Tab-separated table of C-alpha atoms in Angstrom:
chain	number	residue	atom	x	y	z
A	1	MET	CA	7.117	6.718	-11.379
A	2	ILE	CA	4.025	4.079	-12.484
A	3	GLU	CA	3.103	3.264	-16.314
A	4	VAL	CA	0.357	0.586	-15.674
A	5	HIS	CA	-0.177	-0.762	-19.657
A	6	ASN	CA	-3.283	-3.158	-20.639
A	7	ILE	CA	-3.311	-4.994	-16.983
A	8	SER	CA	-5.195	-7.871	-16.954
A	9	LYS	CA	-5.790	-10.991	-14.836
A	10	TRP	CA	-8.193	-14.021	-14.532
A	11	PHE	CA	-9.967	-16.719	-12.239
A	12	GLY	CA	-11.095	-19.596	-12.557
A	13	GLU	CA	-11.368	-21.701	-15.691
A	14	GLY	CA	-13.924	-22.762	-18.173
A	15	HIS	CA	-17.784	-21.717	-17.440
A	16	ALA	CA	-16.184	-20.660	-13.636
A	17	ARG	CA	-13.558	-18.688	-15.961
A	18	THR	CA	-13.737	-14.440	-14.442
A	19	CYS	CA	-12.305	-11.491	-15.594
A	20	ALA	CA	-11.234	-9.887	-12.616
A	21	VAL	CA	-8.848	-6.453	-14.029
A	22	ARG	CA	-9.635	-5.835	-17.528
A	23	ASP	CA	-7.216	-3.615	-19.706
A	24	ALA	CA	-6.230	-1.648	-16.619
A	25	SER	CA	-3.727	1.507	-17.865
A	26	PHE	CA	-2.543	4.761	-15.578
A	27	SER	CA	0.239	6.322	-14.895
A	28	VAL	CA	1.416	7.286	-11.273
A	29	ALA	CA	4.012	10.953	-11.164
A	30	HIS	CA	6.332	10.772	-7.826
A	31	GLY	CA	5.165	13.178	-5.640
A	32	GLU	CA	1.355	12.013	-6.515
A	33	MET	CA	-1.340	10.316	-3.330
A	34	LEU	CA	-3.738	8.357	-6.364
A	35	TYR	CA	-6.448	7.484	-5.238
A	36	ILE	CA	-8.597	3.890	-7.049
A	37	VAL	CA	-12.138	3.737	-5.871
A	38	GLY	CA	-15.373	2.036	-6.883
A	39	PRO	CA	-17.499	-0.505	-5.149
A	40	SER	CA	-16.582	-3.870	-3.210
A	41	GLY	CA	-15.735	-6.568	-6.594
A	42	SER	CA	-14.714	-4.458	-9.081
A	43	GLY	CA	-10.644	-5.789	-9.519
A	44	LYS	CA	-9.138	-3.128	-6.920
A	45	THR	CA	-7.290	-5.348	-4.132
A	46	THR	CA	-6.391	-7.470	-7.678
A	47	LEU	CA	-4.952	-4.525	-9.468
A	48	LEU	CA	-2.833	-4.030	-6.276
A	49	SER	CA	-1.265	-6.925	-5.995
A	50	ILE	CA	-0.020	-6.368	-9.029
A	51	ILE	CA	0.968	-3.256	-8.587
A	52	SER	CA	2.884	-4.515	-5.854
A	53	GLY	CA	4.835	-7.437	-7.200
A	54	ILE	CA	2.521	-10.076	-5.555
A	55	LEU	CA	-0.298	-11.595	-8.200
A	56	ARG	CA	1.178	-12.267	-11.805
A	57	PRO	CA	-0.921	-10.433	-14.484
A	58	ASP	CA	-2.227	-12.655	-17.116
A	59	SER	CA	-1.265	-9.761	-20.549
A	60	GLY	CA	-0.381	-6.000	-19.708
A	61	SER	CA	2.843	-4.359	-17.841
A	62	VAL	CA	3.892	-2.386	-15.024
A	63	THR	CA	6.329	-0.313	-15.048
A	64	VAL	CA	8.193	1.378	-12.118
A	65	ASN	CA	11.049	3.474	-12.344
A	66	GLY	CA	11.554	2.311	-15.556
A	67	VAL	CA	11.586	-1.072	-14.675
A	68	ASP	CA	9.422	-3.855	-16.673
A	69	ILE	CA	8.365	-5.519	-12.321
A	70	TRP	CA	7.087	-9.085	-15.060
A	71	ASN	CA	10.084	-9.413	-16.458
A	72	LEU	CA	11.951	-9.921	-13.759
A	73	ASP	CA	13.028	-13.556	-12.262
A	74	SER	CA	11.813	-13.701	-9.091
A	75	ASN	CA	15.382	-13.210	-6.980
A	76	ALA	CA	14.733	-10.188	-8.382
A	77	LEU	CA	11.135	-10.057	-7.255
A	78	ALA	CA	11.323	-10.300	-4.587
A	79	ASP	CA	13.984	-7.685	-4.158
A	80	PHE	CA	11.535	-5.288	-5.841
A	81	ARG	CA	9.435	-6.272	-3.064
A	82	LEU	CA	11.559	-5.562	-0.080
A	83	ARG	CA	13.395	-3.098	-1.417
A	84	THR	CA	10.528	-0.916	-3.386
A	85	VAL	CA	7.373	-1.310	-2.024
A	86	GLY	CA	5.356	-0.382	1.299
A	87	PHE	CA	2.106	-2.034	1.760
A	88	VAL	CA	0.043	-1.298	3.599
A	89	PHE	CA	-2.966	-3.864	4.805
A	90	GLN	CA	-6.757	-2.977	5.634
A	91	ASP	CA	-6.129	-5.184	8.632
A	92	TYR	CA	-2.934	-4.105	10.049
A	93	HIS	CA	-1.130	-7.531	9.756
A	94	LEU	CA	0.486	-6.891	12.663
A	95	PHE	CA	2.171	-9.676	15.308
A	96	PRO	CA	0.877	-10.020	18.465
A	97	ARG	CA	3.183	-10.989	20.274
A	98	LEU	CA	6.112	-8.957	18.828
A	99	SER	CA	5.739	-5.242	19.785
A	100	ALA	CA	5.555	-1.827	17.743
A	101	LEU	CA	9.265	-1.829	17.650
A	102	GLU	CA	9.939	-5.291	16.294
A	103	ASN	CA	6.981	-5.263	14.418
A	104	VAL	CA	8.311	-1.943	12.462
A	105	ALA	CA	11.673	-4.405	11.995
A	106	ILE	CA	10.397	-7.061	10.287
A	107	PRO	CA	10.596	-5.982	6.284
A	108	LEU	CA	14.771	-4.978	7.675
A	109	VAL	CA	15.283	-8.872	8.543
A	110	LEU	CA	14.106	-9.743	5.912
A	111	ARG	CA	16.506	-8.140	3.696
A	112	ARG	CA	19.561	-9.714	6.298
A	113	GLU	CA	19.708	-7.067	8.435
A	114	ARG	CA	21.464	-7.121	11.165
A	115	TRP	CA	18.281	-6.568	14.032
A	116	GLU	CA	19.917	-4.098	16.089
A	117	LYS	CA	20.405	-2.007	13.487
A	118	GLY	CA	17.018	-2.967	12.098
A	119	LEU	CA	15.323	-2.315	15.687
A	120	GLU	CA	17.463	1.153	15.460
A	121	ALA	CA	15.693	2.179	12.254
A	122	ALA	CA	12.163	0.804	13.699
A	123	HIS	CA	13.075	3.292	16.184
A	124	LEU	CA	13.336	6.199	13.364
A	125	ALA	CA	9.893	5.276	11.945
A	126	LEU	CA	8.055	4.993	14.757
A	127	GLU	CA	9.884	8.144	15.534
A	128	ALA	CA	8.256	9.760	12.122
A	129	VAL	CA	4.903	8.501	13.019
A	130	GLY	CA	4.667	9.744	16.997
A	131	LEU	CA	4.737	6.426	18.282
A	132	ALA	CA	8.281	5.823	19.661
A	133	SER	CA	6.812	6.493	23.113
A	134	ARG	CA	4.579	3.206	22.851
A	135	GLU	CA	7.258	1.457	20.154
A	136	GLY	CA	7.670	-1.053	23.591
A	137	LEU	CA	3.753	-2.182	23.222
A	138	SER	CA	1.904	-4.855	21.908
A	139	PRO	CA	-0.659	-4.334	19.393
A	140	LYS	CA	-3.852	-5.743	21.229
A	141	LYS	CA	-2.497	-2.928	23.765
A	142	LEU	CA	-2.969	-0.073	20.606
A	143	SER	CA	-5.537	1.839	19.338
A	144	GLY	CA	-7.053	0.925	15.840
A	145	GLY	CA	-5.860	4.646	15.256
A	146	GLU	CA	-1.988	3.618	16.163
A	147	GLN	CA	-2.250	0.271	15.272
A	148	GLN	CA	-2.079	1.455	11.605
A	149	ARG	CA	0.624	4.914	12.809
A	150	VAL	CA	2.485	1.177	13.676
A	151	ALA	CA	1.538	-0.480	9.662
A	152	ILE	CA	2.705	2.805	7.939
A	153	ALA	CA	6.014	2.995	9.950
A	154	ARG	CA	6.676	-0.744	9.179
A	155	ALA	CA	5.745	0.057	5.074
A	156	ILE	CA	8.417	2.542	5.763
A	157	VAL	CA	11.107	1.877	7.613
A	158	ALA	CA	12.833	0.791	4.455
A	159	ALA	CA	12.527	4.144	2.689
A	160	PRO	CA	9.849	2.036	-0.803
A	161	ASP	CA	9.739	4.697	-3.334
A	162	LEU	CA	5.849	3.525	-3.574
A	163	LEU	CA	3.888	3.008	-0.652
A	164	ILE	CA	0.761	1.056	-1.555
A	165	PHE	CA	-2.714	1.351	1.071
A	166	ASP	CA	-5.471	-1.624	1.129
A	167	GLU	CA	-8.131	0.599	2.220
A	168	PRO	CA	-6.405	2.610	5.146
A	169	THR	CA	-9.632	3.544	7.013
A	170	ALA	CA	-12.145	0.697	7.003
A	171	SER	CA	-11.892	-0.427	10.070
A	172	LEU	CA	-11.115	3.627	12.167
A	173	ASP	CA	-14.542	5.973	12.915
A	174	GLY	CA	-14.120	9.366	10.411
A	175	ASP	CA	-12.411	11.560	12.591
A	176	THR	CA	-9.447	8.904	12.969
A	177	GLY	CA	-9.331	7.581	9.317
A	178	LYS	CA	-8.604	11.435	8.314
A	179	LYS	CA	-6.204	12.051	10.636
A	180	ILE	CA	-4.387	9.257	9.202
A	181	VAL	CA	-4.388	10.217	5.929
A	182	THR	CA	-3.708	14.199	6.687
A	183	PHE	CA	-0.915	12.740	8.050
A	184	VAL	CA	0.093	10.126	5.383
A	185	ARG	CA	-0.357	13.269	2.911
A	186	ASP	CA	1.563	15.702	4.935
A	187	ASN	CA	4.861	13.760	6.422
A	188	ILE	CA	4.472	10.229	3.903
A	189	LEU	CA	4.267	11.681	0.622
A	190	SER	CA	7.026	13.590	-0.639
A	191	GLY	CA	8.797	14.622	-4.356
A	192	GLN	CA	10.778	10.745	-4.749
A	193	ARG	CA	7.693	9.196	-3.614
A	194	ALA	CA	3.798	7.604	-4.919
A	195	ILE	CA	1.777	6.486	-2.809
A	196	ILE	CA	-1.655	4.778	-4.221
A	197	ILE	CA	-4.428	4.121	-1.939
A	198	VAL	CA	-7.374	2.099	-2.587
A	199	THR	CA	-10.596	3.142	-0.839
A	200	HIS	CA	-14.531	3.408	-1.140
A	201	ASP	CA	-14.190	5.626	2.266
A	202	GLU	CA	-15.090	8.901	0.441
A	203	ARG	CA	-14.870	11.287	3.361
A	204	ILE	CA	-11.204	10.545	2.801
A	205	TYR	CA	-11.324	12.344	-0.800
A	206	GLU	CA	-10.687	15.008	-0.660
A	207	PHE	CA	-6.781	14.719	0.530
A	208	ALA	CA	-6.197	12.609	-3.169
A	209	SER	CA	-4.368	14.306	-5.597
A	210	ARG	CA	-6.087	12.259	-8.333
A	211	ILE	CA	-9.000	9.424	-8.133
A	212	LEU	CA	-9.571	6.883	-10.603
A	213	ARG	CA	-12.790	5.100	-10.555
A	214	MET	CA	-12.848	1.741	-11.384
A	215	GLU	CA	-15.794	-0.719	-11.893
A	216	ASP	CA	-16.360	-4.487	-12.920
A	217	GLY	CA	-12.800	-4.396	-13.262
A	218	GLN	CA	-12.404	-1.344	-16.110
A	219	MET	CA	-11.016	1.925	-15.547
A	220	THR	CA	-13.650	3.969	-16.034
A	221	GLY	CA	-12.435	7.283	-15.592
A	222	GLU	CA	-11.227	10.158	-13.331
A	223	GLN	CA	-14.472	11.087	-10.549
A	224	GLU	CA	-14.096	14.305	-9.477
A	225	LYS	CA	-13.154	14.457	-5.098
A	226	ILE	CA	-15.603	14.959	-2.672
A	227	PRO	CA	-15.195	18.501	-0.533
């Protein structure tokens, strides 16, 4: 589904110029939950931003379902982000004044779908993550695990082919983190979808299909799972 080929990204100028990602290459298949692990500052989040169409690389290519996304014009790239990618941020990025239901409906509003239709789809997405009974509550009235599930519902509401999670368990205790990742593997992953998770949480390594390690901006190979 995804082919990342020789991706590089630099920041800064002159003596302050640094390489965040250097010649990164790997592939992800449908039905796969791939982890990218490594220490803080190794370039993982930069790489995610490039794969999801947010940050343009300085060189290399990202092909998703046969389309080189960085050869798309700005409108087509925006459409790719809206329709093909679901992004779950580390800090959830939920709007505090909106209900869980309204938060989940936002991607459909951005796609210019009717508000009523968006709320119907949001209800189904929250039902899929087991939170339909909590849909009227604001984020501050939800637990950390519930907020994470709202973020997942928002990511899947538009039925994307690719889901990307940036440190999904960083703000959760060990048991809750394992429950979230188990839920994602058992209920969200499918033969028509791929999932990429960036994490340094060794407690959830056992749930990965494959684990790739990244250090100093470079992919350094596969890492064994920790049982």
